[in-house]
XYZ file of C-alpha atoms in Angstrom:
685
model
C -53.041 -111.011 -45.944
C -56.199 -110.516 -44.837
C -56.759 -113.918 -43.298
C -60.157 -113.518 -41.569
C -61.822 -112.550 -45.145
C -59.895 -116.261 -46.341
C -61.536 -117.799 -43.500
C -64.872 -116.177 -42.790
C -65.915 -116.491 -46.561
C -65.452 -120.192 -46.205
C -67.778 -120.690 -43.439
C -70.333 -123.592 -44.236
C -73.691 -122.157 -44.523
C -76.214 -124.700 -44.564
C -80.341 -123.317 -45.072
C -81.704 -126.708 -45.357
C -80.889 -130.188 -44.146
C -78.019 -131.963 -45.295
C -78.495 -135.828 -44.137
C -74.651 -136.378 -44.971
C -73.091 -132.904 -43.199
C -73.662 -132.671 -39.968
C -71.105 -129.719 -38.323
C -68.691 -130.328 -35.573
C -66.804 -128.591 -32.868
C -63.926 -129.852 -30.969
C -60.423 -129.414 -29.966
C -58.062 -132.180 -30.935
C -59.080 -134.796 -28.125
C -63.227 -134.518 -28.398
C -65.494 -133.525 -30.472
C -69.044 -133.329 -30.710
C -71.617 -133.773 -34.100
C -74.821 -131.819 -34.720
C -77.582 -132.008 -36.448
C -79.604 -128.737 -37.626
C -80.536 -127.853 -34.254
C -77.321 -127.536 -32.826
C -77.790 -130.755 -30.577
C -78.411 -134.381 -31.585
C -81.906 -134.008 -31.650
C -83.017 -135.604 -34.879
C -80.337 -138.302 -35.674
C -82.784 -140.587 -37.902
C -82.733 -137.655 -40.216
C -79.035 -137.982 -40.732
C -77.389 -140.664 -42.976
C -74.240 -140.630 -40.699
C -74.230 -141.083 -37.214
C -74.311 -137.917 -34.794
C -70.809 -138.940 -32.499
C -69.728 -137.645 -29.078
C -66.204 -139.037 -29.369
C -62.884 -138.668 -27.470
C -59.204 -140.123 -27.525
C -59.719 -141.182 -23.798
C -63.335 -143.072 -24.326
C -62.266 -146.644 -25.251
C -64.121 -149.660 -24.093
C -63.572 -153.300 -23.893
C -66.488 -155.743 -24.301
C -66.537 -157.915 -21.283
C -63.357 -156.791 -19.960
C -59.890 -156.090 -20.789
C -58.800 -159.870 -20.524
C -61.176 -161.561 -22.384
C -58.985 -162.878 -24.935
C -54.902 -161.965 -25.921
C -53.284 -162.971 -28.908
C -52.246 -166.210 -27.508
C -55.794 -167.480 -28.257
C -55.829 -166.979 -32.089
C -54.183 -168.550 -35.116
C -51.545 -167.646 -36.785
C -50.118 -167.924 -40.410
C -46.998 -169.334 -41.356
C -45.568 -167.379 -44.626
C -42.088 -168.565 -45.926
C -39.793 -165.797 -45.726
C -36.451 -166.802 -47.030
C -35.771 -169.729 -45.850
C -37.616 -169.074 -42.260
C -41.447 -168.636 -41.148
C -42.840 -165.931 -39.871
C -46.136 -165.679 -38.432
C -48.604 -163.204 -38.813
C -52.535 -163.537 -37.855
C -54.421 -162.915 -41.129
C -57.038 -165.468 -40.911
C -59.283 -166.671 -37.499
C -59.201 -170.178 -38.684
C -60.679 -172.197 -36.142
C -60.683 -169.281 -33.098
C -63.090 -167.069 -35.002
C -64.189 -165.867 -31.346
C -61.106 -164.386 -30.189
C -60.237 -163.291 -33.345
C -62.746 -161.189 -34.046
C -63.451 -159.624 -30.158
C -59.412 -158.635 -30.972
C -60.328 -156.948 -34.049
C -63.497 -155.011 -32.177
C -61.607 -154.555 -28.984
C -60.653 -151.897 -27.571
C -63.166 -149.830 -29.433
C -64.125 -146.244 -28.998
C -67.418 -145.224 -26.788
C -70.161 -142.838 -28.082
C -69.965 -141.247 -24.872
C -73.924 -139.925 -24.861
C -76.452 -138.025 -27.539
C -77.323 -134.953 -26.205
C -80.581 -133.570 -27.624
C -83.305 -131.042 -27.472
C -87.280 -132.136 -26.375
C -89.328 -129.796 -28.167
C -92.742 -129.280 -27.055
C -96.265 -128.227 -29.520
C -98.483 -125.448 -28.121
C -100.683 -128.493 -26.920
C -97.637 -129.493 -24.466
C -96.953 -132.345 -26.596
C -93.708 -133.688 -27.844
C -93.284 -132.720 -31.592
C -91.952 -134.701 -34.452
C -89.499 -133.738 -37.053
C -92.157 -131.894 -39.345
C -92.698 -129.300 -36.674
C -89.287 -128.498 -36.380
C -87.675 -126.286 -39.725
C -84.424 -125.715 -40.190
C -83.549 -121.955 -41.014
C -80.009 -121.360 -41.125
C -77.029 -123.096 -39.733
C -73.156 -121.616 -39.796
C -70.046 -122.783 -38.308
C -68.007 -119.652 -37.487
C -64.548 -121.165 -38.376
C -63.105 -117.685 -36.503
C -64.329 -118.228 -33.287
C -65.178 -122.011 -33.663
C -68.945 -121.445 -32.579
C -71.809 -123.173 -34.449
C -74.704 -120.825 -34.638
C -78.184 -122.650 -35.810
C -81.618 -121.194 -36.399
C -84.860 -123.610 -36.629
C -88.360 -122.905 -35.644
C -90.625 -124.992 -33.674
C -94.460 -124.916 -35.636
C -93.763 -120.807 -36.487
C -91.150 -120.101 -33.216
C -87.754 -119.006 -33.337
C -84.840 -121.019 -31.677
C -81.398 -120.142 -31.920
C -78.810 -122.139 -30.535
C -74.909 -121.656 -29.762
C -72.882 -124.663 -29.412
C -68.958 -124.479 -28.679
C -66.481 -126.576 -27.231
C -63.614 -125.533 -24.748
C -60.244 -125.768 -26.770
C -58.704 -127.516 -23.711
C -61.535 -129.111 -21.622
C -63.786 -132.073 -22.809
C -66.553 -129.496 -22.479
C -69.541 -128.469 -24.565
C -71.141 -125.153 -24.075
C -74.796 -124.425 -25.147
C -76.632 -121.288 -25.470
C -80.181 -120.715 -26.744
C -82.691 -117.724 -27.080
C -86.223 -118.560 -27.463
C -89.584 -117.717 -26.021
C -89.880 -121.088 -25.561
C -88.000 -121.247 -22.323
C -90.472 -119.132 -20.869
C -93.388 -121.048 -21.969
C -91.756 -124.507 -20.724
C -91.571 -125.816 -24.207
C -88.134 -126.263 -24.452
C -86.152 -129.334 -22.686
C -82.695 -131.148 -23.397
C -81.782 -134.716 -22.543
C -78.683 -136.886 -22.658
C -78.949 -140.551 -23.285
C -76.005 -143.165 -23.266
C -76.315 -146.099 -25.406
C -74.846 -149.758 -25.258
C -70.952 -149.447 -25.493
C -70.268 -152.798 -27.554
C -69.813 -153.792 -31.408
C -72.977 -155.206 -32.258
C -71.445 -156.937 -35.679
C -67.969 -158.524 -37.052
C -68.016 -155.861 -39.706
C -67.248 -152.326 -38.667
C -69.198 -151.106 -41.468
C -72.635 -152.704 -40.010
C -71.977 -151.292 -36.725
C -71.405 -147.777 -37.055
C -74.139 -146.436 -35.934
C -74.941 -146.713 -31.422
C -76.739 -149.641 -30.139
C -79.814 -148.071 -28.337
C -80.687 -151.895 -27.145
C -79.089 -153.785 -24.860
C -79.605 -151.555 -21.717
C -78.625 -154.537 -19.228
C -74.547 -154.091 -20.514
C -73.719 -150.885 -18.655
C -74.905 -148.661 -16.114
C -75.674 -144.968 -15.001
C -75.639 -143.494 -11.946
C -76.827 -139.925 -10.973
C -73.856 -139.247 -8.328
C -74.692 -135.724 -6.897
C -77.294 -133.314 -7.774
C -78.157 -130.030 -6.871
C -80.190 -126.487 -7.950
C -78.022 -125.958 -11.129
C -75.554 -129.169 -11.289
C -75.283 -132.691 -11.632
C -72.960 -135.546 -11.911
C -73.451 -138.745 -13.459
C -70.895 -141.785 -13.176
C -70.869 -144.200 -16.345
C -69.772 -148.271 -15.591
C -69.354 -150.059 -18.515
C -67.873 -153.609 -18.086
C -64.191 -152.717 -16.648
C -64.276 -149.425 -18.103
C -65.886 -145.612 -16.955
C -66.094 -142.043 -16.959
C -67.512 -139.223 -15.776
C -70.196 -136.407 -17.348
C -70.744 -133.205 -15.332
C -73.768 -131.165 -16.337
C -74.132 -127.573 -14.765
C -77.073 -125.063 -16.228
C -78.495 -121.471 -15.511
C -81.761 -122.403 -13.690
C -83.954 -125.455 -13.574
C -84.187 -129.114 -12.499
C -82.813 -132.273 -13.541
C -84.754 -135.700 -14.051
C -84.153 -139.207 -14.763
C -86.544 -140.184 -17.541
C -85.253 -143.637 -18.331
C -82.700 -145.899 -17.788
C -79.584 -144.113 -19.036
C -81.759 -141.205 -19.597
C -81.811 -137.584 -17.866
C -83.991 -134.620 -18.425
C -82.912 -131.148 -18.329
C -86.093 -128.657 -17.967
C -84.823 -125.360 -18.071
C -86.352 -122.496 -16.354
C -86.248 -118.762 -17.656
C -83.904 -116.509 -15.906
C -85.546 -112.956 -14.787
C -87.969 -113.640 -17.582
C -84.841 -113.580 -20.080
C -85.389 -115.370 -23.481
C -81.347 -116.501 -23.303
C -80.717 -119.426 -21.242
C -77.241 -121.599 -21.219
C -75.678 -124.969 -19.873
C -72.179 -126.390 -20.025
C -71.671 -130.261 -20.175
C -68.467 -131.944 -20.012
C -67.145 -135.634 -20.199
C -63.712 -136.851 -18.585
C -62.154 -140.015 -17.875
C -62.293 -139.579 -14.123
C -63.506 -136.320 -12.654
C -65.128 -133.598 -15.436
C -64.349 -130.149 -14.963
C -66.957 -127.286 -16.136
C -66.760 -123.880 -17.425
C -69.312 -121.238 -17.595
C -70.876 -120.958 -21.293
C -69.268 -117.567 -21.840
C -66.005 -118.528 -20.754
C -66.161 -121.426 -23.089
C -66.940 -118.866 -25.850
C -64.428 -116.142 -24.454
C -61.476 -119.461 -24.579
C -62.795 -120.244 -27.888
C -62.877 -117.394 -30.086
C -59.377 -116.935 -28.574
C -57.750 -119.918 -29.491
C -59.173 -120.200 -33.082
C -58.106 -116.592 -33.628
C -54.450 -117.789 -32.721
C -55.208 -120.834 -34.610
C -56.008 -119.118 -37.817
C -53.384 -116.146 -37.651
C -50.475 -118.202 -36.351
C -50.553 -121.006 -38.945
C -50.252 -121.017 -42.619
C -52.955 -118.836 -45.415
C -53.359 -119.422 -49.061
C -56.271 -117.188 -50.652
C -56.834 -117.968 -54.414
C -59.315 -115.196 -54.729
C -58.582 -113.298 -58.208
C -58.138 -116.686 -60.230
C -59.828 -117.148 -63.606
C -60.113 -121.239 -63.178
C -63.608 -120.968 -62.223
C -62.182 -123.796 -59.982
C -60.421 -121.979 -57.431
C -63.065 -121.137 -55.195
C -63.922 -124.771 -54.686
C -60.715 -125.724 -54.180
C -59.952 -122.788 -51.085
C -63.160 -123.727 -49.622
C -61.882 -127.547 -49.237
C -58.217 -125.986 -48.038
C -59.819 -123.967 -45.479
C -62.563 -126.237 -43.911
C -59.867 -129.346 -43.741
C -58.020 -127.125 -41.747
C -60.543 -126.695 -39.196
C -61.317 -130.202 -39.602
C -58.011 -131.933 -39.115
C -57.202 -129.471 -36.133
C -60.638 -130.638 -34.453
C -59.980 -134.842 -35.429
C -56.552 -135.245 -36.460
C -54.748 -132.883 -33.593
C -54.748 -134.986 -30.522
C -52.617 -136.690 -28.493
C -53.066 -140.167 -30.517
C -53.263 -140.891 -34.193
C -56.558 -140.133 -35.162
C -59.126 -143.102 -36.665
C -59.701 -142.411 -40.255
C -63.352 -140.749 -39.340
C -62.075 -138.867 -36.299
C -64.507 -138.001 -33.790
C -67.313 -138.234 -35.957
C -68.472 -142.078 -35.472
C -66.413 -144.966 -35.249
C -64.891 -146.669 -38.427
C -62.505 -150.174 -38.274
C -63.942 -150.233 -34.902
C -63.164 -146.485 -33.732
C -58.954 -147.999 -33.873
C -56.161 -146.116 -35.524
C -55.065 -146.899 -38.542
C -50.895 -146.323 -38.537
C -50.215 -146.254 -42.321
C -52.770 -143.096 -42.679
C -50.895 -141.085 -39.926
C -48.738 -139.623 -42.673
C -51.766 -138.450 -44.516
C -53.678 -137.319 -41.457
C -50.936 -135.534 -39.716
C -48.065 -134.285 -42.276
C -49.628 -131.493 -43.308
C -49.213 -129.682 -39.996
C -45.631 -128.934 -40.258
C -46.041 -127.790 -43.835
C -48.811 -125.063 -42.260
C -46.441 -123.828 -39.586
C -48.513 -126.514 -36.938
C -46.015 -128.334 -36.029
C -47.177 -128.532 -32.268
C -50.434 -130.306 -33.528
C -48.230 -133.319 -34.912
C -46.014 -133.842 -31.830
C -49.217 -134.403 -29.713
C -49.574 -137.480 -31.999
C -45.898 -138.103 -32.499
C -45.131 -138.701 -28.541
C -47.749 -141.559 -28.274
C -45.003 -143.624 -30.479
C -42.863 -143.655 -27.520
C -45.712 -144.905 -25.803
C -46.008 -148.193 -27.537
C -42.498 -148.937 -28.011
C -42.413 -151.780 -26.043
C -45.217 -153.180 -28.165
C -43.491 -152.404 -31.311
C -39.947 -154.080 -30.024
C -42.344 -157.217 -29.070
C -44.046 -157.375 -32.239
C -40.247 -157.261 -33.997
C -39.117 -159.807 -31.693
C -41.807 -162.530 -32.079
C -41.445 -162.314 -35.621
C -37.352 -162.414 -35.562
C -36.347 -159.138 -36.456
C -34.554 -156.524 -34.454
C -36.002 -152.993 -33.403
C -39.130 -151.659 -33.223
C -41.969 -152.523 -36.134
C -45.401 -150.423 -36.122
C -48.583 -152.310 -36.407
C -51.107 -151.312 -38.902
C -54.366 -151.364 -37.116
C -54.617 -150.425 -33.295
C -56.337 -149.410 -30.248
C -54.518 -146.782 -27.984
C -52.533 -149.490 -26.609
C -50.660 -149.941 -29.783
C -51.139 -153.524 -29.574
C -51.478 -155.037 -33.469
C -54.888 -156.108 -34.761
C -55.629 -159.446 -36.375
C -57.045 -158.868 -40.005
C -56.874 -160.203 -43.705
C -54.565 -157.153 -44.531
C -53.616 -155.109 -41.875
C -50.414 -157.448 -40.528
C -48.803 -157.905 -43.943
C -48.223 -153.780 -44.836
C -45.263 -152.067 -43.872
C -45.372 -148.565 -45.296
C -46.295 -147.175 -41.947
C -42.929 -148.128 -40.771
C -40.960 -145.194 -42.143
C -43.621 -142.879 -41.365
C -42.788 -141.902 -37.765
C -39.313 -141.160 -39.352
C -40.634 -138.897 -41.785
C -43.233 -137.237 -39.783
C -40.043 -136.606 -37.107
C -37.753 -135.024 -39.555
C -40.371 -132.747 -40.470
C -40.888 -131.741 -37.205
C -37.232 -131.034 -37.078
C -37.220 -129.023 -39.908
C -39.829 -126.269 -38.405
C -37.986 -126.627 -35.054
C -34.076 -127.683 -35.461
C -33.144 -128.158 -31.773
C -31.034 -130.658 -29.966
C -33.685 -131.479 -27.710
C -36.079 -132.708 -30.303
C -33.629 -134.991 -31.698
C -33.132 -136.319 -28.353
C -36.956 -137.059 -27.381
C -37.316 -139.021 -30.629
C -34.102 -140.490 -31.650
C -35.285 -143.926 -30.494
C -38.656 -143.969 -32.526
C -36.310 -142.789 -35.625
C -33.739 -145.713 -34.629
C -35.275 -148.339 -33.384
C -37.421 -148.430 -36.597
C -34.504 -148.134 -39.158
C -32.810 -151.271 -37.054
C -36.072 -153.050 -37.966
C -35.937 -151.955 -41.691
C -32.830 -153.420 -42.045
C -33.589 -156.802 -40.516
C -36.337 -156.322 -42.359
C -34.996 -156.291 -46.077
C -33.420 -159.077 -47.984
C -29.949 -159.355 -49.395
C -30.275 -160.824 -52.929
C -26.783 -162.213 -53.878
C -27.953 -162.748 -57.366
C -29.060 -159.272 -58.173
C -26.303 -157.556 -55.687
C -29.430 -155.783 -53.996
C -31.770 -155.666 -50.881
C -35.573 -156.541 -51.979
C -38.741 -156.280 -49.555
C -41.071 -158.962 -49.320
C -42.500 -161.622 -50.106
C -44.283 -161.642 -47.630
C -45.972 -158.280 -47.926
C -48.576 -156.604 -48.588
C -48.341 -153.271 -50.565
C -49.758 -149.752 -49.917
C -52.390 -151.046 -52.781
C -54.258 -153.847 -50.801
C -55.082 -156.003 -53.669
C -52.422 -157.882 -54.069
C -51.266 -161.330 -52.312
C -48.783 -161.294 -49.589
C -46.925 -164.227 -50.234
C -46.203 -162.472 -54.087
C -45.409 -159.269 -53.634
C -42.050 -158.114 -54.203
C -40.605 -154.881 -54.539
C -43.690 -152.277 -54.621
C -41.801 -149.041 -55.761
C -43.322 -146.864 -52.976
C -41.922 -148.765 -50.622
C -38.545 -149.082 -52.137
C -38.151 -145.722 -52.204
C -39.409 -145.145 -48.466
C -37.227 -147.632 -47.247
C -34.256 -145.577 -48.378
C -35.754 -142.467 -47.401
C -36.294 -143.792 -44.145
C -32.603 -145.250 -43.516
C -31.173 -141.921 -44.523
C -33.528 -140.041 -42.069
C -31.783 -142.337 -39.477
C -28.285 -141.781 -40.652
C -28.844 -138.143 -40.872
C -30.138 -137.818 -36.888
C -27.220 -139.751 -35.684
C -24.800 -137.278 -37.315
C -26.807 -134.248 -35.869
C -26.500 -135.871 -32.860
C -22.714 -136.796 -32.994
C -23.519 -140.964 -32.585
C -22.280 -143.895 -34.261
C -25.102 -144.968 -36.551
C -26.092 -148.630 -37.300
C -23.464 -149.583 -40.242
C -26.119 -151.193 -41.632
C -28.614 -148.554 -42.272
C -26.262 -146.857 -45.010
C -25.588 -150.308 -46.191
C -28.860 -151.170 -46.662
C -29.700 -147.938 -48.107
C -27.439 -147.418 -50.379
C -28.245 -150.998 -52.286
C -32.072 -150.968 -52.274
C -33.551 -152.672 -55.307
C -34.868 -150.244 -57.878
C -38.553 -150.684 -58.811
C -38.986 -153.027 -61.713
C -40.564 -150.985 -65.123
C -42.024 -152.654 -68.260
C -43.062 -150.653 -71.687
C -41.680 -147.451 -69.841
C -44.161 -147.166 -66.660
C -43.667 -148.809 -63.276
C -45.586 -151.512 -62.003
C -46.779 -152.115 -59.084
C -44.735 -154.565 -57.605
C -42.127 -157.063 -59.717
C -44.357 -160.024 -60.132
C -47.580 -157.930 -61.206
C -47.378 -157.688 -65.070
C -51.052 -156.981 -65.445
C -50.629 -153.607 -63.094
C -52.576 -151.796 -65.824
C -54.980 -154.205 -67.092
C -56.256 -156.594 -63.808
C -54.654 -154.256 -60.790
C -55.926 -150.440 -61.598
C -58.051 -150.286 -59.045
C -57.500 -149.440 -55.230
C -54.470 -146.890 -54.819
C -51.990 -146.533 -57.828
C -49.353 -146.418 -55.137
C -46.292 -146.932 -57.446
C -46.657 -143.130 -57.638
C -46.080 -142.154 -54.473
C -42.161 -142.584 -54.750
C -41.758 -139.648 -57.137
C -44.550 -137.326 -55.373
C -44.657 -137.223 -51.684
C -41.307 -138.487 -51.823
C -38.174 -137.633 -53.434
C -37.770 -140.189 -55.937
C -34.168 -140.858 -55.623
C -34.768 -144.384 -57.081
C -37.115 -143.146 -59.645
C -36.369 -142.446 -63.571
C -38.417 -139.019 -64.199
C -39.800 -139.883 -67.436
C -40.656 -143.236 -66.538
C -42.807 -141.885 -63.765
C -44.361 -139.238 -66.114
C -45.304 -142.529 -68.545
C -46.783 -144.220 -65.128
C -49.025 -141.114 -64.154
C -50.152 -140.530 -67.263
C -50.750 -144.381 -67.781
C -52.599 -144.218 -64.536
C -54.616 -141.276 -65.377
C -55.845 -142.997 -68.370
C -56.747 -146.387 -67.533
C -57.468 -145.994 -63.298
C -61.178 -147.446 -62.082
C -60.907 -143.931 -60.299
C -64.255 -145.173 -58.520
C -62.461 -147.288 -56.894
C -59.487 -144.761 -55.743
C -59.537 -143.318 -52.297
C -59.611 -139.621 -51.130
C -55.631 -139.968 -50.626
C -54.955 -141.057 -54.121
C -55.911 -137.880 -55.594
C -53.940 -135.606 -53.602
C -51.015 -138.213 -53.976
C -51.365 -138.165 -58.000
C -51.148 -134.518 -57.770
C -47.953 -134.103 -55.864
C -46.334 -136.323 -58.645
C -47.530 -133.997 -61.204
C -46.270 -131.283 -59.151
C -42.544 -132.942 -59.047
C -42.497 -133.432 -62.569
C -43.056 -130.167 -63.518
C -47.051 -130.799 -64.672
C -49.008 -128.068 -62.638
C -52.140 -128.170 -64.832
C -52.364 -132.173 -64.194
C -52.186 -131.405 -60.576
C -54.856 -129.317 -60.400
C -56.976 -131.384 -62.406
C -55.914 -134.628 -60.045
C -56.854 -132.214 -56.664
C -60.233 -131.619 -58.502
C -60.865 -134.698 -60.461
C -64.841 -135.688 -60.932
C -64.648 -138.537 -59.021
C -66.890 -139.922 -55.851
C -64.150 -140.795 -53.085
C -63.195 -136.944 -54.270
C -66.389 -135.495 -53.328
C -65.871 -132.883 -50.264
C -69.205 -132.516 -48.360
C -70.992 -128.948 -47.741
C -69.150 -129.631 -44.256
C -65.579 -130.003 -45.597
C -65.605 -133.583 -45.148
C -64.038 -136.071 -47.741
C -66.714 -138.721 -48.447
C -66.076 -141.719 -49.774
C -69.471 -144.202 -49.622
C -72.455 -144.873 -47.704
C -70.420 -145.818 -44.344
C -67.754 -143.575 -44.932
C -68.843 -140.257 -44.937
C -65.811 -138.554 -43.702
C -62.581 -139.765 -44.517
C -59.497 -137.531 -42.819
C -56.914 -138.728 -44.797
C -58.181 -137.241 -47.928
C -58.385 -133.891 -46.027
C -54.904 -134.153 -44.700
C -53.593 -135.330 -48.036
C -55.312 -132.032 -49.657
C -53.267 -129.791 -47.358
C -49.794 -131.429 -47.889
C -50.266 -131.261 -51.476
C -51.014 -127.319 -51.564
C -48.219 -126.501 -49.540
C -46.453 -128.725 -51.690
C -47.581 -126.949 -54.837
C -47.337 -123.610 -52.844
C -44.258 -123.540 -51.216
C -42.400 -126.291 -53.208
C -39.987 -128.944 -52.158
C -36.383 -129.725 -52.293
C -34.894 -129.012 -56.024
C -37.630 -126.626 -56.693
C -37.452 -123.029 -56.129
C -39.394 -122.223 -53.045
C -41.926 -119.438 -52.565
C -42.714 -119.380 -56.818
C -46.245 -121.521 -56.452
C -44.209 -124.623 -58.718
C -47.098 -126.822 -58.441
C -49.874 -124.079 -59.537
C -50.245 -123.016 -63.510
C -48.440 -120.682 -64.540
C -50.504 -119.121 -67.528
C -52.452 -116.870 -65.396
C -55.702 -118.524 -64.656
C -54.280 -119.089 -60.773
C -53.665 -116.053 -58.418
C -51.775 -117.820 -55.537
C -51.111 -115.605 -52.132
C -49.901 -117.111 -49.455
C -47.467 -117.003 -46.189
C -46.226 -119.483 -43.181
C -46.080 -122.611 -45.714
C -43.194 -124.325 -45.853
C -41.712 -126.795 -48.420
C -41.912 -130.435 -48.399
C -38.545 -132.701 -48.291
């Protein structure tokens, strides 16, 4: 297959200001989002923050130990004869509750901008700077930007090194020789400014007394800066061809480029690191980026819809190609990502572990399991916290939290502590990794994640002697979060996932020739079956009004047969459920991953036309912007679970799943409207 043609025909090309669609460069651990100048020169023209973020850049307001878990209130929920404590409400300890929600939070590491001067030597405003063309070259990872300043042309190349958190910038313009182009970096205050994350997504440029920036070394062509924010700090290093650096504000440093041998070409690189940043020459970064991205595109899976008669095929291919790039940049790092990746902070920059599957399950399906392995290893580091969480609630094993910072500690929340569907995720993801790399060393590496998660699951499930089944909840909050914690019983997706996860644990014990916990098999074999009424599955057993009052948010009952194999599910009842959901659901309230979830259910049920309809449904939260990000609403302009879910669904629809013919495009219509060519994809379990 001509992989390069598939990729390059889907490059994002912007010829005007796109206020919701900044383009980004990055490497999985770090990313930089740019405006139409290739830097972050005009952030006020954009609806979305222009972020510079990393996996290592975190901050605690006031210090690391201002408040702890012992400083907040816990609510007791009746759990089959005993009380289990969850931190759901602040009660009279609001300050500690909200501090723990906000801390630690990710840092905006610094804004890098042009200062552009007019012919009169005065700084121009946005009306004097006109975007001409901007293209993100996906094949090389280079962002190419063209604009004019009072008619004078400027061309900029922006690129990120694939291993170092280092940006390289190359500029082509006569403004350099004229002394009319400057670059500056400025640093915002580190704190969250509002208890609601959605009201604090933009950096705080006030409160300059809350942090310090020290110019530690400077010479003719380089400078080092040290940032100190309470007990946290990081470093910045800037190197350039020719010019000089001046401090132009409390937290602002301006570089005045000078032409080299009367040339119109000038370059610099700027690096960030938790300790000593390492920079590389611009040409070296350009070369390493090109090599990395060519290898990325040539080594993973690829799918080509060219030649399809369905007019939606080109748009679907665009979404697929851009989602691969965005997920590699924002979701391929050493921790599960936040839902907005490195674009800007959502939910204070914390990770939502129930979303990890949606962010990363596609990687092994597209033959890029190494990008999932990076974040899978993080679970090993937080095992002590997960064990303690389970122990504190009277359970065995390890309970994965929902909303966490890098340290893996549970965040108080009105919803997060009650969710359980993140629990089998690492088990399923580990199994997906093994299937692409079936080696004993991988089993040994992840066995504690799988086995200790299973131990929690069997101690959490409750034996109902009257019905002679194991049940889930209450208390719990299903994946469809609009249900009461103390009333939710046996949501279908969670029931199926519990059984599926325990079966993985048993399989791993068999492969390792180790004795399995006998409770794994006992609970898996006797899980309650999901309740259905009038031929359709309910959101949970105590929800007869599923399709009248609760027909909004996630239709998560569909996940029991779709992304999961549905061993507890009657296919015809699920078909009725899918059709009922399509008919009556409030799709404006759904989320980006709901559309690929529905598509996967349709595919397993032999409804490929319906699968395509779900993937391309005309709904606000199924919008994919010019930069490829899955738009949800103002404040949530980027939503990577939607991108990741799309890639998972496409791989499944093309390469199949257990029980479906592999390599026959079982999830795509076979009426001649779709031409689907692919290679390097793996089936879903």
